[in-house]
Amino acid sequence: MTSNKRPDTMERITTPQQAEAFIEEQLKELREQIGDKKVLLALSGGVDSSVVAALLIKAVGKQLTCVHVNHGLLRKGEPEQVIKVFGEELGANLIYVDAVDRFLDKLAGVDDPETKRHIIGEEFIKVFAEEAAKLDGIKFLGQGTIYPDILESEAGIKAHHNVGGLPEELDFELVEPVKLLYKDEVRVVGKALGLPDSMVYRQPFPGPGLGVRCTGAITRDRLEAVRESDAILREEFEKAGLQGKVWQYFTVVPDYKSTGITDGKRTYAWPVVIRAINTTDVVEVTVEHLDPALIDRLVQRITTEVKGVNRVLFDYTPKPPATVEWE
Ligand code: XMP
């Protein structure tokens, strides 16, 4: 698949049969393109890179090496899921890089949001390039580019990047098997490839991860409060049947404290902010109004189970004027 233009005749993939046909066609093309050469892929665990990994494993097996960089800003259970699904179940050649200390040490004391984002992006490329340099004979780089990425980059809305912009010295040819698909089609293909629902229907997750939800200078304890409260929120939304219905939901832990009381003793601790939103284009966003019983349960669980937290707030602001993320 060399052209970046989706043919007008291409049907929208909505059924398992259409997904199977797409998969068969891609396996043939991937084998032709790659031959007996080696491919490298940055596997974040997001839908797009996961689908590309599953396709490449089917097409060329061990000629693919996946690199999963844990930068310490992933959601609870995500690195473990990547290892389980790709390393154990699909038998991929998987390199797991524990770069948690490296990222968090670099970010220590940095409170400017843009600088934080910059450090995370730059460090990611460095870690990935270091791993690539350890491998011999890689000719191709797999990328989870999807059609909206191409359209947005052509329209000048955002730079077309998937691994955060590749270093020039990594002289690879690109392999982009889902580049003509829309997100909903990638999910149908992922389902047909047998990936778990929690991966296929995963919410959008910013590249800088939980780092933009731990506002100001990131500390390990407050980052843990973001991760734990996010896990509780996801669990309760799933139990309430809201998974897949509400477009995106997450928690933020700002870097200020307020007074509270626990077991008759004064506390001075962080608030957890809950954000749950709906949108079609992410340009305009509305807020999901939650069932009061669900709100009560969330407040109860978060204030008792998350260390260092004594208050729960709800962000009921649409976009505009607020953005989705806090940083
Ligand atoms: P904002 O905060 O700009 O977010 O209203 C709109 C959507 O984009 C996601 N987002 C990102 N996604 N890399 C990404 O891949 C990023 O750096 C990034 N920042 C925000 C955000 O989660 C929301 O869905």
Coordinates of C-alpha atoms and ligand atoms in Angstrom, one line a residue:
M1 CA 0.0 0.0 0.0
T2 CA 2.0 3.0 -1.2
S3 CA -0.5 5.7 -1.9
N4 CA -1.6 8.0 0.9
K5 CA -5.0 8.6 -0.7
R6 CA -7.9 6.4 0.3
P7 CA -9.6 5.2 -2.9
D8 CA -13.2 6.5 -3.3
T9 CA -14.2 2.9 -4.0
M10 CA -12.9 1.6 -0.7
E11 CA -15.8 0.4 1.5
R12 CA -15.9 1.3 5.2
I13 CA -15.0 -1.7 7.2
T14 CA -17.8 -2.4 9.7
T15 CA -18.2 -6.2 9.7
P16 CA -15.9 -9.1 10.7
Q17 CA -16.1 -10.4 7.1
Q18 CA -14.8 -7.1 5.8
A19 CA -12.1 -7.1 8.5
E20 CA -11.0 -10.6 7.5
A21 CA -10.8 -9.6 3.9
F22 CA -8.7 -6.6 4.8
I23 CA -6.4 -8.7 7.0
E24 CA -5.8 -11.3 4.3
E25 CA -5.0 -8.6 1.8
Q26 CA -2.6 -6.8 4.2
L27 CA -0.8 -10.1 5.1
K28 CA -0.1 -10.7 1.5
E29 CA 1.2 -7.1 0.9
L30 CA 3.2 -7.1 4.1
R31 CA 5.0 -10.3 3.2
E32 CA 5.7 -9.0 -0.3
Q33 CA 7.0 -5.7 1.1
I34 CA 9.1 -7.1 3.9
G35 CA 10.4 -10.4 2.4
D36 CA 13.0 -11.9 4.8
K37 CA 14.0 -8.5 6.3
K38 CA 13.5 -7.3 9.9
V39 CA 10.9 -4.8 11.2
L40 CA 10.9 -2.7 14.4
L41 CA 7.8 -1.3 16.0
A42 CA 7.3 1.0 19.0
L43 CA 4.4 -0.7 20.8
S44 CA 2.6 1.6 23.2
G45 CA -0.4 -0.6 23.8
G46 CA -2.8 1.9 22.2
V47 CA -5.2 0.6 19.5
D48 CA -3.3 1.6 16.4
S49 CA 0.1 0.3 17.3
S50 CA -1.4 -2.9 18.8
V51 CA -3.3 -3.6 15.6
V52 CA -0.2 -3.0 13.5
A53 CA 1.8 -5.4 15.8
A54 CA -0.8 -8.1 15.6
L55 CA -0.8 -7.8 11.7
L56 CA 2.9 -7.9 11.6
I57 CA 3.2 -10.9 13.9
K58 CA 0.8 -12.8 11.6
A59 CA 2.6 -11.7 8.5
V60 CA 6.3 -12.1 9.5
G61 CA 6.4 -13.5 13.0
K62 CA 9.8 -13.3 14.6
Q63 CA 11.1 -10.9 11.9
L64 CA 9.3 -8.3 13.9
T65 CA 10.7 -6.8 17.1
C66 CA 8.4 -4.8 19.3
V67 CA 9.8 -2.2 21.8
H68 CA 7.5 -1.2 24.7
V69 CA 8.9 1.7 26.6
N70 CA 7.5 2.1 30.1
H71 CA 8.0 5.8 30.8
G72 CA 6.3 5.6 34.2
L73 CA 3.3 7.6 32.9
L74 CA 1.2 4.8 31.7
R75 CA -2.2 3.7 33.3
K76 CA -2.4 1.0 35.9
G77 CA -2.0 -2.4 34.3
E78 CA -1.0 -1.2 30.8
P79 CA 2.6 -2.5 30.6
E80 CA 1.5 -5.8 32.1
Q81 CA -1.2 -6.1 29.5
V82 CA 1.3 -5.5 26.6
I83 CA 3.6 -8.1 28.0
K84 CA 0.8 -10.6 28.5
V85 CA -1.0 -10.1 25.1
F86 CA 2.0 -9.7 22.9
G87 CA 4.9 -11.3 24.7
E88 CA 3.0 -14.4 26.1
E89 CA -0.2 -14.9 24.1
L90 CA 1.0 -13.8 20.6
G91 CA 4.6 -14.9 21.1
A92 CA 6.1 -11.7 19.8
N93 CA 9.7 -10.7 20.0
L94 CA 9.1 -8.1 22.7
I95 CA 11.7 -5.8 24.3
Y96 CA 10.3 -4.3 27.4
V97 CA 12.2 -1.2 28.5
D98 CA 11.7 -0.1 32.1
A99 CA 12.6 3.6 31.7
V100 CA 10.5 4.7 34.7
D101 CA 13.4 6.2 36.8
R102 CA 15.0 7.7 33.7
F103 CA 11.8 9.7 32.8
L104 CA 10.8 10.6 36.3
D105 CA 14.3 11.8 37.3
K106 CA 14.4 14.0 34.1
L107 CA 11.0 15.4 35.0
A108 CA 11.8 16.1 38.6
G109 CA 11.1 19.7 39.5
V110 CA 9.9 20.7 36.0
D111 CA 6.6 22.5 36.3
D112 CA 6.1 24.1 32.9
P113 CA 3.6 22.0 30.9
E114 CA 5.2 22.6 27.5
T115 CA 8.7 21.7 28.9
K116 CA 7.3 18.6 30.5
R117 CA 5.8 17.5 27.1
H118 CA 9.0 18.3 25.3
I119 CA 11.1 16.3 27.8
I120 CA 8.8 13.3 27.6
G121 CA 8.8 13.3 23.7
E122 CA 12.5 13.8 23.4
E123 CA 13.4 11.2 26.0
F124 CA 11.1 8.7 24.3
I125 CA 12.9 9.1 21.0
K126 CA 16.3 8.7 22.7
V127 CA 15.2 5.5 24.5
F128 CA 13.8 4.1 21.3
A129 CA 16.8 5.0 19.2
E130 CA 19.1 3.4 21.8
E131 CA 17.1 0.1 21.6
A132 CA 17.2 0.2 17.8
A133 CA 21.0 0.7 17.8
K134 CA 21.4 -2.6 19.8
L135 CA 19.7 -4.5 17.0
D136 CA 21.2 -5.7 13.8
G137 CA 19.8 -5.6 10.3
I138 CA 16.5 -3.7 10.8
K139 CA 15.3 -2.5 7.5
F140 CA 11.7 -1.4 8.2
L141 CA 9.9 0.5 10.9
G142 CA 6.2 -0.3 11.6
Q143 CA 4.0 2.6 12.4
G144 CA 0.3 2.9 13.5
T145 CA -0.4 5.8 11.2
I146 CA -4.2 6.0 10.5
Y147 CA -6.1 8.0 7.9
P148 CA -7.0 11.0 10.1
D149 CA -3.2 11.5 10.8
I150 CA -2.6 11.8 7.1
L151 CA -5.6 14.1 6.5
E152 CA -4.6 16.3 9.5
S153 CA -1.0 16.5 8.4
E154 CA -2.0 17.4 4.9
A155 CA -4.3 20.1 6.2
G156 CA -1.4 21.4 8.4
I157 CA -3.4 20.8 11.6
K158 CA -0.8 18.7 13.3
A159 CA 2.6 17.2 12.4
H160 CA 2.2 13.6 11.3
H161 CA 4.0 11.6 13.9
N162 CA 3.4 8.4 15.7
V163 CA 6.6 7.7 17.6
G164 CA 7.0 11.3 18.4
G165 CA 9.0 12.1 15.3
L166 CA 11.8 9.8 14.2
P167 CA 15.4 10.6 14.6
E168 CA 16.9 11.1 11.1
E169 CA 19.8 8.7 11.7
L170 CA 17.3 5.8 11.9
D171 CA 17.2 5.2 8.3
F172 CA 14.2 2.9 8.0
E173 CA 11.6 2.3 5.4
L174 CA 8.1 2.7 6.8
V175 CA 5.5 -0.1 7.1
E176 CA 2.0 1.4 7.7
P177 CA -0.6 -1.2 7.1
V178 CA -3.6 0.7 8.6
K179 CA -2.8 4.1 7.2
L180 CA -5.9 4.3 5.0
L181 CA -8.3 3.3 7.9
Y182 CA -10.4 5.4 10.2
K183 CA -10.3 4.7 13.9
D184 CA -13.6 2.7 14.0
E185 CA -12.3 0.5 11.2
V186 CA -9.0 -0.1 13.1
R187 CA -11.1 -1.3 16.0
V188 CA -13.1 -3.7 13.8
V189 CA -9.8 -5.1 12.5
G190 CA -8.4 -5.4 16.0
K191 CA -11.4 -7.3 17.1
A192 CA -11.1 -9.7 14.1
L193 CA -7.4 -10.2 15.0
G194 CA -8.5 -11.4 18.5
L195 CA -7.1 -8.5 20.5
P196 CA -8.9 -8.0 23.9
D197 CA -11.7 -5.5 24.2
S198 CA -9.9 -3.5 26.7
M199 CA -7.2 -2.8 24.1
V200 CA -9.5 -2.5 21.1
Y201 CA -11.9 0.0 22.7
R202 CA -9.3 1.8 24.7
Q203 CA -9.9 5.5 25.2
P204 CA -7.7 8.1 23.6
F205 CA -4.6 8.6 25.8
P206 CA -2.2 11.5 25.3
G207 CA 1.4 10.6 24.4
P208 CA 2.7 12.3 27.6
G209 CA 0.3 10.0 29.5
L210 CA -0.5 10.6 33.1
G211 CA 2.2 13.3 33.1
V212 CA -0.3 16.0 31.9
R213 CA -2.7 14.9 34.6
C214 CA -0.2 15.3 37.5
T215 CA -0.1 19.1 37.1
G216 CA 3.0 21.1 37.8
A217 CA 6.2 19.3 38.8
I218 CA 5.5 15.5 38.9
T219 CA 6.2 13.7 42.1
R220 CA 6.1 9.9 42.4
D221 CA 3.5 9.9 45.2
R222 CA 1.1 12.3 43.4
L223 CA 1.6 10.4 40.2
E224 CA 0.6 7.2 42.0
A225 CA -2.6 9.1 43.2
V226 CA -3.4 9.9 39.6
R227 CA -2.8 6.2 38.5
E228 CA -4.9 4.7 41.4
S229 CA -7.8 7.2 41.1
D230 CA -7.8 6.6 37.3
A231 CA -8.0 2.8 37.9
I232 CA -10.9 3.2 40.3
L233 CA -12.7 5.6 37.9
R234 CA -12.3 3.1 35.0
E235 CA -13.5 0.2 37.2
E236 CA -16.6 2.0 38.3
F237 CA -17.5 3.3 34.8
E238 CA -17.2 -0.3 33.5
K239 CA -19.4 -1.6 36.3
A240 CA -22.0 1.1 35.5
G241 CA -22.0 0.1 31.8
L242 CA -20.4 3.4 30.7
Q243 CA -17.3 1.9 29.1
G244 CA -17.4 2.6 25.4
K245 CA -20.4 5.0 25.9
V246 CA -18.6 7.9 27.4
W247 CA -15.9 9.1 25.0
Q248 CA -13.1 9.8 27.5
Y249 CA -12.8 9.9 31.3
F250 CA -9.9 10.3 33.6
T251 CA -8.6 11.9 36.8
V252 CA -6.3 14.8 37.5
V253 CA -4.4 15.5 40.7
P254 CA -3.4 19.1 40.9
D255 CA -0.4 20.2 43.0
Y256 CA -2.1 21.9 45.8
K257 CA -3.6 20.7 49.0
S258 CA -6.6 21.4 51.2
T259 CA -7.7 20.7 54.7
G260 CA -9.8 17.7 55.6
I261 CA -10.5 15.2 58.4
T262 CA -10.0 11.5 58.7
D263 CA -10.6 9.4 61.9
G264 CA -11.0 12.6 63.9
K265 CA -7.6 13.9 62.7
R266 CA -6.9 16.9 60.5
T267 CA -5.5 16.1 57.1
Y268 CA -3.8 18.3 54.5
A269 CA -4.0 16.4 51.2
W270 CA -4.7 16.6 47.4
P271 CA -8.0 16.7 45.7
V272 CA -8.8 14.4 42.8
V273 CA -10.5 16.0 39.9
I274 CA -12.8 13.8 37.7
R275 CA -13.3 14.6 34.0
A276 CA -15.8 12.7 31.8
I277 CA -16.5 14.1 28.4
N278 CA -18.2 13.4 25.1
T279 CA -17.3 14.6 21.6
T280 CA -17.2 13.6 18.0
D281 CA -14.4 15.8 16.7
V282 CA -12.5 16.8 19.9
V283 CA -12.8 20.4 18.8
E284 CA -16.0 20.9 20.8
V285 CA -16.6 18.8 23.9
T286 CA -19.6 18.4 26.3
V287 CA -19.6 17.1 29.8
E288 CA -21.1 13.7 30.8
H289 CA -23.6 14.2 33.7
L290 CA -23.1 11.4 36.1
D291 CA -25.7 9.5 38.1
P292 CA -25.6 10.8 41.7
A293 CA -25.2 7.2 43.1
L294 CA -22.1 6.7 40.9
I295 CA -20.7 10.1 42.1
D296 CA -21.2 9.0 45.7
R297 CA -19.4 5.7 45.1
L298 CA -16.5 7.4 43.3
V299 CA -16.1 9.9 46.2
Q300 CA -16.3 7.2 48.8
R301 CA -13.8 4.9 47.1
I302 CA -11.3 7.5 46.0
T303 CA -11.1 9.3 49.4
T304 CA -10.7 6.0 51.2
E305 CA -8.5 4.0 48.8
V306 CA -6.2 6.6 47.3
K307 CA -3.3 7.7 49.5
G308 CA -2.8 11.4 50.0
V309 CA -6.3 12.4 48.9
N310 CA -9.1 13.9 51.0
R311 CA -11.4 15.6 48.5
V312 CA -13.0 14.8 45.1
L313 CA -14.0 17.5 42.6
F314 CA -15.8 17.3 39.2
D315 CA -14.7 19.3 36.2
Y316 CA -18.0 20.3 34.5
T317 CA -16.4 22.6 32.0
P318 CA -17.1 22.1 28.2
K319 CA -14.5 22.7 25.6
P320 CA -14.3 25.6 24.8
P321 CA -13.4 27.4 27.1
A322 CA -11.5 24.5 28.7
T323 CA -9.3 22.0 26.9
V324 CA -9.9 18.3 27.6
E325 CA -6.5 17.8 29.3
W326 CA -5.4 20.1 32.1
E327 CA -1.9 20.6 30.6
Ligands
XMP1 P1 -7.1 18.8 24.4 O1 -6.6 18.8 25.8 O2 -6.2 19.4 23.4 O3 -7.3 17.3 24.0 O4 -8.5 19.4 24.3 C1 -8.0 16.8 22.9 C2 -7.7 15.3 22.8 O5 -6.4 15.0 22.5 C3 -5.8 14.2 23.5 N1 -4.4 14.7 23.7 C4 -3.3 14.1 23.1 N2 -3.2 13.0 22.3 N3 -0.9 13.4 22.2 C5 -2.0 12.7 21.9 O6 -1.9 11.7 21.2 C6 -0.9 14.5 23.0 O7 0.1 15.1 23.3 C7 -2.2 14.9 23.5 N4 -2.6 15.9 24.2 C8 -4.0 15.8 24.3 C9 -6.6 14.4 24.7 O8 -6.6 13.3 25.6 C10 -8.0 14.5 24.1 O9 -8.6 13.3 23.8

